[in-house]
Short mmCIF file of C-alpha atoms in Angstrom, two decimals:
data_model
loop_
_atom_site.label_atom_id
_atom_site.label_comp_id
_atom_site.label_asym_id
_atom_site.label_seq_id
_atom_site.Cartn_x
_atom_site.Cartn_y
_atom_site.Cartn_z
CA MET A 17 3.24 -20.27 21.63
CA ALA A 18 6.98 -19.81 21.07
CA PRO A 19 8.24 -16.33 20.11
CA LYS A 20 7.62 -15.67 16.42
CA PHE A 21 8.97 -13.09 14.01
CA GLY A 22 6.37 -11.64 11.66
CA THR A 23 4.66 -8.51 10.34
CA SER A 24 4.68 -6.80 13.75
CA GLY A 25 8.23 -7.87 14.56
CA LEU A 26 9.11 -10.38 17.25
CA ARG A 27 6.46 -11.34 19.80
CA GLY A 28 6.17 -13.98 22.46
CA LEU A 29 5.70 -14.76 26.12
CA VAL A 30 7.91 -12.69 28.40
CA THR A 31 9.29 -15.88 29.93
CA GLU A 32 10.52 -16.96 26.50
CA LEU A 33 11.95 -13.59 25.44
CA THR A 34 15.26 -14.35 27.12
CA PRO A 35 18.28 -12.03 26.86
CA ASP A 36 19.94 -14.57 24.56
CA LEU A 37 16.90 -14.72 22.25
CA VAL A 38 16.55 -10.93 22.17
CA SER A 39 20.28 -10.45 21.55
CA ALA A 40 20.24 -12.97 18.72
CA HIS A 41 17.46 -11.09 16.92
CA ILE A 42 19.18 -7.74 17.44
CA ARG A 43 22.45 -9.10 16.04
CA ALA A 44 20.60 -10.57 13.07
CA PHE A 45 18.84 -7.23 12.47
CA LEU A 46 22.15 -5.36 12.55
CA ALA A 47 23.81 -7.89 10.25
CA ALA A 48 21.00 -7.96 7.70
CA CYS A 49 19.82 -4.34 7.58
CA PRO A 50 21.32 -0.82 7.31
CA ASN A 51 21.49 1.09 10.58
CA GLY A 52 23.33 4.38 10.03
CA GLY A 53 25.83 3.60 12.77
CA ALA A 54 23.37 3.93 15.65
CA VAL A 55 20.08 2.47 16.86
CA HIS A 56 17.39 4.33 18.77
CA VAL A 57 15.64 2.21 21.41
CA GLY A 58 12.20 2.92 22.87
CA GLN A 59 9.86 1.01 25.14
CA ASP A 60 6.28 0.81 26.30
CA LEU A 61 5.01 0.65 29.88
CA ARG A 62 4.85 -3.13 30.36
CA PRO A 63 6.69 -4.34 33.47
CA SER A 64 8.98 -6.48 31.30
CA SER A 65 9.99 -3.72 28.87
CA PRO A 66 12.91 -2.13 30.82
CA ALA A 67 14.80 -5.44 31.10
CA ILE A 68 14.20 -6.28 27.44
CA ALA A 69 15.29 -2.78 26.40
CA GLU A 70 18.48 -3.27 28.39
CA ALA A 71 19.16 -6.52 26.53
CA VAL A 72 18.55 -4.72 23.23
CA MET A 73 20.98 -1.91 24.05
CA SER A 74 23.63 -4.33 25.30
CA ALA A 75 23.42 -6.22 22.01
CA ILE A 76 23.73 -2.97 20.04
CA THR A 77 26.79 -1.74 21.92
CA GLY A 78 28.22 -5.25 21.81
CA ALA A 79 28.09 -5.00 18.03
CA GLY A 80 30.16 -1.81 18.19
CA LEU A 81 27.29 0.59 17.47
CA THR A 82 25.81 3.47 19.45
CA ALA A 83 22.64 2.67 21.38
CA ILE A 84 20.45 5.76 21.78
CA ASP A 85 18.06 5.34 24.69
CA ASP A 86 14.86 7.26 23.93
CA GLY A 87 13.08 5.81 26.96
CA VAL A 88 9.30 5.44 27.18
CA LEU A 89 7.63 7.05 24.17
CA PRO A 90 5.14 6.37 21.36
CA THR A 91 6.34 4.12 18.57
CA PRO A 92 5.75 6.81 15.90
CA ALA A 93 7.75 9.28 18.00
CA LEU A 94 10.64 6.81 18.08
CA ALA A 95 10.38 6.30 14.31
CA LEU A 96 10.27 10.07 13.73
CA ALA A 97 13.42 10.60 15.81
CA ALA A 98 15.35 7.73 14.25
CA MET A 99 14.38 8.53 10.67
CA GLY A 100 15.18 12.19 11.23
CA SER A 101 18.72 11.33 12.33
CA GLY A 102 19.29 8.62 9.71
CA HIS A 103 19.45 5.77 12.23
CA ALA A 104 17.74 2.44 12.79
CA ALA A 105 15.36 1.87 15.71
CA VAL A 106 13.96 -0.88 17.89
CA MET A 107 10.76 -0.48 19.90
CA VAL A 108 10.22 -2.83 22.84
CA THR A 109 6.47 -3.42 22.86
CA GLY A 110 3.77 -6.02 22.59
CA SER A 111 1.32 -3.39 21.33
CA HIS A 112 -2.22 -4.39 22.37
CA ILE A 113 -1.56 -7.93 23.62
CA PRO A 114 -1.56 -8.81 27.36
CA ALA A 115 1.31 -7.97 29.70
CA ASP A 116 2.53 -11.55 29.91
CA ARG A 117 3.77 -11.05 26.34
CA ASN A 118 6.10 -8.54 24.75
CA GLY A 119 8.06 -8.02 21.58
CA LEU A 120 10.34 -5.97 19.34
CA LYS A 121 9.50 -3.74 16.37
CA PHE A 122 12.32 -2.93 13.94
CA TYR A 123 12.93 0.21 11.89
CA LEU A 124 15.50 1.00 9.22
CA PRO A 125 16.85 4.56 8.76
CA GLY A 126 14.15 4.95 6.10
CA GLY A 127 11.26 3.49 8.06
CA GLU A 128 9.63 0.18 8.96
CA ILE A 129 11.21 -3.07 7.83
CA SER A 130 9.74 -4.75 4.76
CA LYS A 131 8.88 -8.40 4.22
CA ALA A 132 12.21 -8.76 2.37
CA ASP A 133 14.01 -7.33 5.42
CA GLU A 134 12.13 -9.78 7.63
CA THR A 135 13.36 -12.68 5.49
CA ALA A 136 16.93 -11.39 5.65
CA ILE A 137 16.79 -11.05 9.44
CA LEU A 138 15.51 -14.59 9.85
CA ALA A 139 18.28 -15.87 7.59
CA ALA A 140 20.89 -13.99 9.62
CA LEU A 141 19.77 -15.70 12.84
CA ASP A 142 21.76 -18.75 11.76
CA SER A 143 24.96 -16.78 11.14
CA PRO A 144 27.63 -16.24 13.79
CA ALA A 145 27.93 -12.71 15.17
CA PRO A 146 30.88 -10.74 13.80
CA ASP A 147 33.60 -9.57 16.19
CA ALA A 148 32.94 -5.90 16.88
CA GLY A 149 36.42 -5.33 18.26
CA GLN A 150 35.29 -2.47 20.50
CA ALA A 151 32.04 -1.85 22.35
CA GLY A 152 29.82 0.97 21.15
CA ALA A 153 28.62 3.94 23.18
CA ARG A 154 25.29 4.67 24.87
CA GLN A 155 23.37 7.94 24.80
CA GLU A 156 20.17 9.13 26.44
CA THR A 157 17.81 11.63 24.83
CA GLY A 158 15.38 12.15 27.69
CA SER A 159 12.01 13.56 26.64
CA VAL A 160 13.21 15.27 23.44
CA PRO A 161 11.82 12.73 20.90
CA ALA A 162 8.39 12.73 22.54
CA GLN A 163 8.36 16.54 22.65
CA ASP A 164 9.33 16.71 18.97
CA TYR A 165 6.46 14.39 18.12
CA VAL A 166 3.93 16.63 19.89
CA ALA A 167 5.50 19.74 18.30
CA ARG A 168 5.07 18.22 14.82
CA TYR A 169 1.29 18.40 15.20
CA ALA A 170 1.12 21.56 17.28
CA ARG A 171 2.88 23.44 14.45
CA ALA A 172 0.92 21.86 11.60
CA PHE A 173 -2.57 22.25 13.09
CA GLY A 174 -2.12 25.48 15.06
CA PRO A 175 -3.47 26.77 18.38
CA GLY A 176 -7.08 27.20 17.22
CA ALA A 177 -7.67 23.90 15.44
CA LEU A 178 -9.62 22.38 18.35
CA GLU A 179 -10.58 25.59 20.14
CA GLY A 180 -13.66 25.28 22.33
CA LEU A 181 -13.74 21.49 22.37
CA ARG A 182 -13.75 19.47 25.56
CA ILE A 183 -11.86 16.24 24.87
CA GLY A 184 -11.54 13.29 27.21
CA VAL A 185 -8.20 11.47 27.17
CA TYR A 186 -8.39 7.83 28.24
CA GLN A 187 -4.82 7.57 29.44
CA HIS A 188 -4.64 4.00 30.86
CA SER A 189 -1.09 2.67 30.27
CA SER A 190 -0.55 4.17 26.82
CA VAL A 191 2.91 5.60 26.17
CA ALA A 192 1.09 8.55 24.55
CA ARG A 193 -1.01 9.35 27.62
CA ASP A 194 0.82 12.62 28.31
CA ALA A 195 1.42 13.45 24.63
CA MET A 196 -2.34 13.30 23.93
CA VAL A 197 -3.08 15.77 26.70
CA GLU A 198 -0.28 18.08 25.57
CA VAL A 199 -1.23 18.15 21.90
CA VAL A 200 -4.99 18.71 22.26
CA THR A 201 -4.24 21.46 24.79
CA ALA A 202 -1.78 23.05 22.34
CA LEU A 203 -4.52 23.05 19.69
CA GLY A 204 -6.92 24.96 21.95
CA ALA A 205 -9.05 22.17 23.42
CA GLU A 206 -9.71 21.48 27.08
CA ALA A 207 -8.23 18.08 27.90
CA VAL A 208 -9.93 15.90 30.51
CA PRO A 209 -7.50 13.13 31.60
CA LEU A 210 -9.25 9.89 32.54
CA ALA A 211 -8.30 6.53 34.10
CA ARG A 212 -4.53 6.77 34.20
CA SER A 213 -3.21 3.37 35.26
CA GLU A 214 0.09 2.21 36.71
CA THR A 215 -0.88 -1.35 35.78
CA PHE A 216 -0.56 -2.28 32.12
CA ILE A 217 -3.93 -2.51 30.35
CA PRO A 218 -3.98 -4.26 26.94
CA VAL A 219 -6.21 -1.93 24.90
CA ASP A 220 -6.98 -3.23 21.41
CA THR A 221 -8.44 -0.31 19.47
CA GLU A 222 -9.80 -2.67 16.80
CA ALA A 223 -11.65 -4.98 19.19
CA VAL A 224 -12.99 -2.93 22.10
CA ASP A 225 -14.90 -4.99 24.66
CA PRO A 226 -18.48 -4.06 25.70
CA GLU A 227 -17.40 -3.03 29.21
CA THR A 228 -14.93 -0.49 27.82
CA ARG A 229 -17.52 0.83 25.37
CA ASP A 230 -19.95 1.38 28.24
CA GLN A 231 -17.20 3.10 30.20
CA LEU A 232 -16.45 5.47 27.30
CA ALA A 233 -20.12 6.39 26.98
CA GLY A 234 -20.34 7.00 30.73
CA TRP A 235 -17.32 9.30 30.69
CA CYS A 236 -18.71 11.29 27.76
CA ALA A 237 -21.99 11.86 29.60
CA ASP A 238 -20.46 12.50 33.02
CA HIS A 239 -17.87 14.99 31.77
CA ASN A 240 -19.91 16.61 28.97
CA LEU A 241 -17.28 15.71 26.38
CA ASP A 242 -17.26 16.61 22.68
CA ALA A 243 -15.04 13.60 21.96
CA LEU A 244 -12.86 11.05 23.72
CA ILE A 245 -9.47 9.84 22.52
CA SER A 246 -6.99 7.10 23.36
CA THR A 247 -4.46 4.71 21.80
CA ASP A 248 -3.17 1.18 22.18
CA GLY A 249 -0.17 0.43 24.40
CA ASP A 250 2.60 1.69 22.11
CA ALA A 251 0.48 4.39 20.44
CA ASP A 252 0.61 3.45 16.79
CA ARG A 253 -3.18 2.94 16.73
CA PRO A 254 -5.79 5.58 17.63
CA MET A 255 -9.11 5.25 19.39
CA VAL A 256 -11.66 8.04 18.99
CA ALA A 257 -15.23 8.23 20.28
CA ASP A 258 -17.83 10.88 19.52
CA ALA A 259 -19.77 12.87 22.12
CA THR A 260 -22.03 9.91 22.87
CA GLY A 261 -19.09 7.57 23.43
CA ARG A 262 -19.61 5.69 20.16
CA ILE A 263 -16.25 4.60 18.78
CA VAL A 264 -15.37 5.78 15.27
CA PRO A 265 -13.68 2.78 13.58
CA GLY A 266 -10.07 3.17 12.54
CA ASP A 267 -10.76 2.82 8.83
CA VAL A 268 -13.38 5.59 9.08
CA LEU A 269 -10.80 7.81 10.81
CA GLY A 270 -8.45 6.91 7.96
CA ALA A 271 -10.93 7.99 5.29
CA LEU A 272 -11.65 11.27 7.09
CA THR A 273 -7.94 11.95 7.62
CA ALA A 274 -7.21 11.29 3.94
CA ARG A 275 -9.99 13.73 3.03
CA ALA A 276 -8.69 16.38 5.45
CA LEU A 277 -5.17 16.15 3.97
CA GLY A 278 -6.26 16.24 0.33
CA ALA A 279 -4.93 12.77 -0.47
CA GLN A 280 -5.69 11.30 -3.89
CA VAL A 281 -4.25 7.77 -3.71
CA ILE A 282 -5.24 5.38 -0.91
CA CYS A 283 -3.39 2.21 0.10
CA THR A 284 -5.26 0.14 2.67
CA PRO A 285 -5.71 -3.53 3.56
CA VAL A 286 -8.53 -5.65 2.22
CA SER A 287 -10.13 -5.62 5.69
CA SER A 288 -10.81 -1.86 5.61
CA ASN A 289 -14.29 -0.42 5.11
CA THR A 290 -15.30 -0.44 1.44
CA MET A 291 -16.86 3.03 1.75
CA ILE A 292 -13.52 4.44 0.61
CA GLY A 293 -14.29 3.19 -2.91
CA GLU A 294 -17.48 5.27 -2.94
CA MET A 295 -15.79 8.57 -2.00
CA PRO A 296 -15.30 10.50 -5.26
CA GLU A 297 -12.39 12.67 -4.09
CA PHE A 298 -9.99 9.73 -4.15
CA GLY A 299 -8.62 8.79 -7.54
CA THR A 300 -6.96 5.43 -6.96
CA LEU A 301 -7.42 2.70 -4.36
CA HIS A 302 -4.90 -0.09 -3.70
CA ARG A 303 -6.02 -3.01 -1.49
CA THR A 304 -3.28 -4.95 0.31
CA ARG A 305 -2.71 -7.75 2.76
CA ILE A 306 -3.13 -6.81 6.41
CA GLY A 307 -0.05 -5.27 8.03
CA SER A 308 1.83 -2.01 7.65
CA PRO A 309 4.71 -3.56 5.60
CA PHE A 310 2.21 -4.40 2.86
CA VAL A 311 0.65 -0.94 2.99
CA ILE A 312 4.09 0.69 2.87
CA ALA A 313 5.13 -1.50 -0.07
CA ALA A 314 2.04 -0.34 -1.98
CA MET A 315 2.76 3.30 -1.10
CA GLU A 316 6.38 2.95 -2.19
CA ALA A 317 5.28 1.45 -5.52
CA VAL A 318 2.95 4.43 -6.06
CA LEU A 319 5.74 6.90 -5.26
CA ALA A 320 8.19 5.05 -7.51
CA ASP A 321 5.82 5.63 -10.42
CA ASP A 322 4.99 9.21 -9.41
CA PRO A 323 7.15 10.87 -6.72
CA ALA A 324 4.60 13.69 -6.46
CA ALA A 325 1.67 11.37 -5.74
CA ARG A 326 -0.54 12.48 -2.86
CA VAL A 327 -0.58 9.01 -1.35
CA VAL A 328 -1.55 7.88 2.13
CA GLY A 329 -2.10 4.54 3.79
CA TYR A 330 -4.13 3.38 6.73
CA GLU A 331 -5.20 0.16 8.42
CA ALA A 332 -8.53 -0.94 9.86
CA ASN A 333 -6.97 -0.49 13.31
CA GLY A 334 -6.54 3.22 12.52
CA GLY A 335 -2.76 3.43 12.15
CA PHE A 336 -2.16 6.13 9.51
CA LEU A 337 0.81 6.57 7.14
CA LEU A 338 1.49 9.85 5.35
CA GLY A 339 3.42 9.58 2.08
CA PHE A 340 3.54 13.21 0.90
CA THR A 341 3.98 16.71 2.32
CA ALA A 342 0.42 17.69 3.17
CA GLU A 343 -1.03 21.08 3.98
CA ALA A 344 -2.49 21.01 7.47
CA PRO A 345 -4.58 23.91 8.86
CA ALA A 346 -1.53 25.90 10.06
CA GLY A 347 1.24 24.70 7.78
CA PRO A 348 2.99 21.81 6.03
CA LEU A 349 3.13 18.34 7.49
CA ALA A 350 6.09 16.24 6.36
CA PRO A 351 5.69 12.59 5.35
CA LEU A 352 5.83 9.91 8.04
CA MET A 353 5.45 6.45 6.55
CA THR A 354 4.92 4.52 9.74
CA ARG A 355 1.74 3.80 11.68
CA ASP A 356 0.79 6.94 13.57
CA CYS A 357 -1.94 7.56 16.14
CA LEU A 358 -2.00 11.34 16.55
CA LEU A 359 -2.70 12.32 12.94
CA PRO A 360 -5.92 10.23 12.62
CA ILE A 361 -7.04 11.56 16.00
CA LEU A 362 -6.45 15.22 15.25
CA ALA A 363 -7.36 15.52 11.56
CA PRO A 364 -10.99 14.32 11.84
CA LEU A 365 -11.60 16.43 14.95
CA ALA A 366 -10.12 19.52 13.27
CA LEU A 367 -12.10 18.80 10.08
CA ALA A 368 -15.36 18.58 12.03
CA ARG A 369 -14.68 21.76 13.97
CA ALA A 370 -13.69 23.69 10.83
CA GLY A 371 -16.96 22.63 9.20
CA GLY A 372 -19.05 23.60 12.21
CA LYS A 373 -20.10 19.99 12.83
CA ASP A 374 -19.65 17.52 15.60
CA LEU A 375 -17.75 14.31 14.92
CA ALA A 376 -20.89 12.18 14.72
CA ALA A 377 -22.36 14.39 11.98
CA LEU A 378 -19.11 14.21 10.01
CA VAL A 379 -19.18 10.41 10.15
CA ALA A 380 -22.91 10.24 9.32
CA ALA A 381 -22.30 12.04 6.01
CA LEU A 382 -20.02 9.24 4.74
CA PRO A 383 -21.27 6.39 2.50
CA PRO A 384 -23.38 4.02 4.64
CA ARG A 385 -21.12 1.02 5.10
CA PHE A 386 -20.42 -0.17 8.65
CA THR A 387 -17.88 -2.57 10.07
CA ALA A 388 -17.34 -4.51 13.26
CA ALA A 389 -14.37 -6.60 14.39
CA ASP A 390 -13.31 -8.74 17.30
CA ARG A 391 -11.12 -11.71 18.04
CA LEU A 392 -11.03 -15.04 19.80
CA THR A 393 -7.98 -15.52 21.99
CA GLY A 394 -6.27 -18.79 22.79
CA VAL A 395 -6.61 -20.09 19.22
CA GLU A 396 -3.29 -21.28 17.84
CA PRO A 397 -2.61 -20.10 14.25
CA GLU A 398 -2.13 -23.68 13.03
CA THR A 399 -5.62 -24.61 14.23
CA ALA A 400 -7.12 -21.52 12.63
CA ARG A 401 -5.35 -22.05 9.31
CA ALA A 402 -6.56 -25.65 9.11
CA PHE A 403 -10.14 -24.51 9.69
CA LEU A 404 -9.87 -21.81 7.01
CA ALA A 405 -8.38 -24.28 4.55
CA GLU A 406 -11.40 -26.52 5.11
CA LEU A 407 -13.83 -23.67 4.41
CA ASP A 408 -11.84 -22.44 1.43
CA GLY A 409 -11.78 -25.80 -0.27
CA ASP A 410 -15.35 -26.91 0.38
CA ALA A 411 -18.35 -24.90 -0.87
CA ALA A 412 -20.73 -27.09 1.13
CA ALA A 413 -18.77 -26.39 4.33
CA ARG A 414 -18.97 -22.65 3.62
CA ALA A 415 -22.70 -22.85 2.95
CA ALA A 416 -23.22 -24.60 6.28
CA PHE A 417 -21.03 -22.21 8.27
CA PHE A 418 -22.46 -19.06 6.65
CA ASP A 419 -26.03 -20.35 6.66
CA GLY A 420 -28.66 -17.66 6.14
CA LEU A 421 -26.48 -15.10 4.35
CA GLY A 422 -27.52 -16.00 0.80
CA ALA A 423 -25.39 -16.78 -2.21
CA GLU A 424 -21.68 -15.97 -2.29
CA THR A 425 -20.96 -13.18 -4.77
CA GLU A 426 -17.24 -12.71 -4.12
CA ILE A 427 -14.40 -14.59 -2.45
CA ASP A 428 -11.22 -12.68 -1.64
CA ARG A 429 -8.16 -14.65 -0.50
CA THR A 430 -5.79 -11.68 -0.26
CA ASP A 431 -5.41 -12.26 3.48
CA GLY A 432 -7.47 -14.96 5.13
CA LEU A 433 -10.92 -15.66 3.71
CA ARG A 434 -13.23 -12.75 2.91
CA LEU A 435 -16.67 -13.39 1.47
CA ARG A 436 -19.36 -11.05 0.16
CA PHE A 437 -22.93 -12.28 -0.04
CA ALA A 438 -25.89 -11.37 -2.23
CA GLY A 439 -27.40 -8.96 0.28
CA GLY A 440 -24.14 -7.01 0.60
CA ASP A 441 -22.98 -8.53 3.90
CA VAL A 442 -19.26 -9.25 4.25
CA ILE A 443 -17.56 -11.76 6.57
CA HIS A 444 -13.76 -11.87 6.79
CA LEU A 445 -11.95 -14.54 8.81
CA ARG A 446 -8.22 -14.39 9.51
CA PRO A 447 -5.80 -15.98 12.00
CA SER A 448 -3.11 -13.84 13.60
CA GLY A 449 0.38 -14.46 12.28
CA ASN A 450 2.20 -14.10 15.60
CA ALA A 451 -0.32 -14.40 18.45
CA PRO A 452 -2.86 -17.07 19.44
CA GLU A 453 -5.79 -15.03 18.11
CA PHE A 454 -8.43 -15.49 15.43
CA ARG A 455 -9.94 -12.32 13.95
CA CYS A 456 -13.40 -11.85 12.54
CA TYR A 457 -14.34 -8.74 10.54
CA THR A 458 -17.84 -7.95 9.30
CA GLU A 459 -19.35 -5.26 7.08
CA ALA A 460 -22.99 -4.41 6.41
CA ALA A 461 -25.37 -1.60 5.52
CA SER A 462 -26.11 -0.75 9.17
CA PRO A 463 -24.13 -0.78 12.43
CA ALA A 464 -26.63 -3.14 14.05
CA ARG A 465 -26.36 -5.63 11.19
CA ALA A 466 -22.54 -5.56 11.31
CA GLU A 467 -22.58 -6.18 15.07
CA ASP A 468 -25.14 -8.99 14.73
CA LEU A 469 -23.02 -10.68 12.07
CA LEU A 470 -19.96 -10.36 14.29
CA ALA A 471 -21.66 -11.81 17.36
CA SER A 472 -23.18 -14.74 15.51
CA HIS A 473 -20.01 -15.70 13.65
CA LEU A 474 -17.79 -15.33 16.70
CA GLY A 475 -20.18 -17.72 18.40
CA LYS A 476 -19.82 -20.19 15.54
CA LEU A 477 -16.04 -19.84 15.62
CA ARG A 478 -15.97 -20.35 19.38
CA THR A 479 -17.89 -23.60 18.95
CA ARG A 480 -15.63 -24.84 16.15
CA LEU A 481 -12.26 -23.70 17.51
#
């Protein structure tokens, strides 16, 4: 699949992300979007990331701007540094996808690019690059942005927020592997680092394979852990497991984090757990298409109507966006409207500890709706879209594919095809926009039912696609 520019930026095979292609997208970004005179550049731990980052910085200085090299760091840490200094940013990362692929994520001085910015960048690809006249400068910041990111949460939650807890940190090849250890230690927990890898491991926090789940459970038992935490490759998605190793889904972490922060307005994609609509503390719920630009657009619309709105956003993958100054256990926490991993890791753990509960008990008290999600790889988006169009347009085809689930009671076409059935089961099918993947999301009244629905419908999809 050729490199494609979409909701998560530019992604493609490393062999196709040539210096010329990367430079062309950077020049288009600089021509189409505000940058504040400088661009921060970060990277993940893929073998290809240093060379791509070098191409990015060369394109920036070639355009006469300052390239600020923030090195290897979490994507939200890069965004925090760039937004704090009024500059644009580019993160070199392929997030959770395999190491043979990589990509670029783009940030304006005010935060993530919007869909309108994406359109403008694509249009600018066809325009000749302006003559900069003089090359820009390069700066290095060392570890400062990553340290500032950890300090943000150490100050807001305080040294006793996780006191007495023993927390495993699945480090693998996450750019936040050291930051996670540092922050839980700063909050009073004992950190137990696990499985640090010098080989890139593509961890998808939304579709964790059975072998990894078994590994998490084994670590929790072997090390007597109260919880286990991790992230995806560039650390804009959290992964949290309770003391038994059971993963707490990202949209459940989002609901708990929103509760901990006193949020009143929730913006979240249509794929997120519907339990949020049954939680009385939240006044308004906005459902969006999948992807942080859509969540941010909904949050911005809320804030345009009411600048004092206590609005947050989160995705089913767990990335959390804070739209107001919240009161954390030890002090204020400033807004950060980009996908973050640390906040939805720390807030639920601190909430459980403050209430004298373990994480599993905190989750068990929520409305009983349960989700499961996974993906098929190697499915080209065009193939997936044709299949969905067939289902969408043919009730008999849907009845055959979803045999045994009862009558359809709701069809949602916000993003992909999402169906609710008479018994309350939900099946949501959606192709990836920029990777050869086909996602399946399920929701039911029990975890076992959600997992059974996922397994059976992935099997059907595998046969058809």
